[in-house]
mmCIF file of C-alpha atoms in Angstrom:
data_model
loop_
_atom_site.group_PDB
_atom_site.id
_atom_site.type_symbol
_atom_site.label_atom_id
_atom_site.label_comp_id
_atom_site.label_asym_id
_atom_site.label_seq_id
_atom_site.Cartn_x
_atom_site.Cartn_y
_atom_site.Cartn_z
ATOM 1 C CA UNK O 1 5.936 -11.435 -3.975
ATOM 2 C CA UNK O 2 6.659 -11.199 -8.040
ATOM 3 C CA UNK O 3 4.116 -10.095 -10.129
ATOM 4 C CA UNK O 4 3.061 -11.770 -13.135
ATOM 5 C CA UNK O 5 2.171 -9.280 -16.526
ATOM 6 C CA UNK O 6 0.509 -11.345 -18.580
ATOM 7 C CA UNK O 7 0.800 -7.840 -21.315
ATOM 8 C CA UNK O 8 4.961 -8.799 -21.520
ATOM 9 C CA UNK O 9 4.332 -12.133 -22.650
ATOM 10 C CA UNK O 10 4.068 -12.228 -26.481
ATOM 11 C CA UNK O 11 1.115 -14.014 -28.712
ATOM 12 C CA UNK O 12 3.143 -16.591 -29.617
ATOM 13 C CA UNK O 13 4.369 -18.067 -26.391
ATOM 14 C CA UNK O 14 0.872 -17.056 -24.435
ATOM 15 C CA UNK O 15 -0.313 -20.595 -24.018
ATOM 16 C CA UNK O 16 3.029 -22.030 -23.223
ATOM 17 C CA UNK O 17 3.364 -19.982 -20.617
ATOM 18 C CA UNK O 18 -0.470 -20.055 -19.284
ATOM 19 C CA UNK O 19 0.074 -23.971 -19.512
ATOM 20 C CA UNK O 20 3.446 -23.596 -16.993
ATOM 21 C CA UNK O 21 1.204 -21.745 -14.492
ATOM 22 C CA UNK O 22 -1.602 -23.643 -14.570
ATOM 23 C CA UNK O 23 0.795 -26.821 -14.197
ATOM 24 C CA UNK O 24 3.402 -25.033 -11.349
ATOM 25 C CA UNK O 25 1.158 -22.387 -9.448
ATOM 26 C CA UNK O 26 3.087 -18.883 -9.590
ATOM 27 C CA UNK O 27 4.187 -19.629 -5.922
ATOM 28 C CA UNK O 28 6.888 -22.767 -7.480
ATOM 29 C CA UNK O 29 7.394 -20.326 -10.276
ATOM 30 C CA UNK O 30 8.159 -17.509 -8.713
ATOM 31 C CA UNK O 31 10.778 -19.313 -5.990
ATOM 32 C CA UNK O 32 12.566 -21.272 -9.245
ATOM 33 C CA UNK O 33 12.774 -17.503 -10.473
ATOM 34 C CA UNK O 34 14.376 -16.626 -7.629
ATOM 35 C CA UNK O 35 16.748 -19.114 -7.030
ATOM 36 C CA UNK O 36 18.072 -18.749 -10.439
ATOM 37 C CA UNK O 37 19.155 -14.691 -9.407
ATOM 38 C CA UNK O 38 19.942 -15.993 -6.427
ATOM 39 C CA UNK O 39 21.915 -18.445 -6.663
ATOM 40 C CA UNK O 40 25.123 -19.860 -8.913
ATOM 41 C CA UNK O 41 24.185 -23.280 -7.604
ATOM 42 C CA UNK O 42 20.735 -23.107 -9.959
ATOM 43 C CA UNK O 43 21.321 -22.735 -13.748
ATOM 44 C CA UNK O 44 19.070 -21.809 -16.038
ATOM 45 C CA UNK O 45 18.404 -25.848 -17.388
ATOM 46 C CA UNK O 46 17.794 -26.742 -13.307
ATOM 47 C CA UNK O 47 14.605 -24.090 -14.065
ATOM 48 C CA UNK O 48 14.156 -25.611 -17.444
ATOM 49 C CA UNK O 49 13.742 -29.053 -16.226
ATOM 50 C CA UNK O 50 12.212 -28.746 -12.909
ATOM 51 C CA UNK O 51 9.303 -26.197 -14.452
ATOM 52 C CA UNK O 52 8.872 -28.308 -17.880
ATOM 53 C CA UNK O 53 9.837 -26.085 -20.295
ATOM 54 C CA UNK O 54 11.106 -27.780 -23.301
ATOM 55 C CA UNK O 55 12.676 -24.555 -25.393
ATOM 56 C CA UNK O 56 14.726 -21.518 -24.351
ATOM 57 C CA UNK O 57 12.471 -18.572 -25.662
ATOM 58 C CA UNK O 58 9.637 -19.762 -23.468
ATOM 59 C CA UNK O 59 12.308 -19.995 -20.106
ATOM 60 C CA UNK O 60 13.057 -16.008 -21.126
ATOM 61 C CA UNK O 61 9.616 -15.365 -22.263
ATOM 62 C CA UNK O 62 8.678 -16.290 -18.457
ATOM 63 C CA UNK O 63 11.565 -14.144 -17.312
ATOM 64 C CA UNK O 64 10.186 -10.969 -19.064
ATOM 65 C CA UNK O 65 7.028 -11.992 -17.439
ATOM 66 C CA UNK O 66 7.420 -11.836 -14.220
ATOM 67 C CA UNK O 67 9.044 -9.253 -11.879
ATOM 68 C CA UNK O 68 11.475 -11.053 -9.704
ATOM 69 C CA UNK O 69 13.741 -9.212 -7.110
ATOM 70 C CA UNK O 70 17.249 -9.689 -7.901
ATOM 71 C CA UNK O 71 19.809 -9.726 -5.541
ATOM 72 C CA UNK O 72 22.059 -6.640 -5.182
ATOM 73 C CA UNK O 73 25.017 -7.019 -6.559
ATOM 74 C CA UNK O 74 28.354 -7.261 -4.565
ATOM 75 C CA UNK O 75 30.782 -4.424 -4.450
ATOM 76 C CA UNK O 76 33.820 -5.898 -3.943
ATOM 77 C CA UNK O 77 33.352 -8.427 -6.617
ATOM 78 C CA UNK O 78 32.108 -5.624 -8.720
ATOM 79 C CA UNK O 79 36.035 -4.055 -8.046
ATOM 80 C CA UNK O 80 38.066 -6.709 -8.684
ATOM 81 C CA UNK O 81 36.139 -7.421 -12.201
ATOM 82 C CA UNK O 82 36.847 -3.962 -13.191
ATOM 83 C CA UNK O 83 40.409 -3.956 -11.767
ATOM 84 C CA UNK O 84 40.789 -7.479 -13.818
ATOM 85 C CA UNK O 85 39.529 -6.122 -17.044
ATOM 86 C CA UNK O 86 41.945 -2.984 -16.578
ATOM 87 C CA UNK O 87 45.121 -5.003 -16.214
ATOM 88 C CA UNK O 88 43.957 -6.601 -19.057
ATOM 89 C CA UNK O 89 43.245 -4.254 -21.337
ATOM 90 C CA UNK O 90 46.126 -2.793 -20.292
ATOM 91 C CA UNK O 91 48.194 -5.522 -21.607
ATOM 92 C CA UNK O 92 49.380 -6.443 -18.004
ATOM 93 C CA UNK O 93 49.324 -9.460 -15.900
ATOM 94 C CA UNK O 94 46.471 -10.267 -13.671
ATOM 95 C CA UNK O 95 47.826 -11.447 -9.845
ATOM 96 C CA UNK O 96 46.335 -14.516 -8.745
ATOM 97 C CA UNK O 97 44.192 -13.187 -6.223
ATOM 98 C CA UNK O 98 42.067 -11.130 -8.899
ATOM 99 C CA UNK O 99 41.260 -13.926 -11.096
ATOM 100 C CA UNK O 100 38.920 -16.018 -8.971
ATOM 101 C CA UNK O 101 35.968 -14.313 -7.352
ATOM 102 C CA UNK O 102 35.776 -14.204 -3.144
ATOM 103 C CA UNK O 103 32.827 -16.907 -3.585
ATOM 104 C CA UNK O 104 35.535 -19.649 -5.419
ATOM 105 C CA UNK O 105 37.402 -19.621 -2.409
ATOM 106 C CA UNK O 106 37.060 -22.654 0.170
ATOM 107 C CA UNK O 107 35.373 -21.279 3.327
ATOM 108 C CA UNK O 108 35.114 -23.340 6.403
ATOM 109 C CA UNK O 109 32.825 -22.956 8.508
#
């Protein structure tokens, strides 16, 4: 499970923060947490609103607090951003099949 270091958090955003946990329980804030790296489905106001946090610094003052596995990222995505940006920057015209990640495509199941 993610750890919570209370020694990240700064002064100014302590009680905010000890006021989420006290109000969520680290187990809600920790899966939120997760589903936001997890997931392109959950955006960062879904965590916002469902944990009661009413300004951004305090939503990534809580991110520097806890540790949260991330997923790994994916290789072949990670190629066809690069080979994107190259053809790009190279002035040249990006095919159709490079300008919409693997996870925009309809699947069926």
């Amino acid at each position: 499970m993610s750890a919570f270091h209370s020694e990240r958090v700064r002064a100014d955003y302590a009680a905010d923060i000890q006021t989420i946990r006290d109000r969520h329980g680290e187990d809600v804030i920790v899966d939120w947490l997760e589903r936001y790296y997890a997931s392109q489905d959950i955006e960062r106001d879904d965590v916002m609103i469902a944990l009661g946090i009413d300004y951004i610094g305090t939503f990534y003052e809580l991110i520097r607090a806890y540790d949260v596995e991330k997923p790994e990222p994916d290789p072949v995505e990670e190629a066809r951003q690069l080979e994107m940006m190259r053809l790009l920057l190279d002035g040249k015209e990006v095919p159709e099949n490079l300008r919409k990640p693997a996870s925009w495509q309809r699947q069926v199941n």
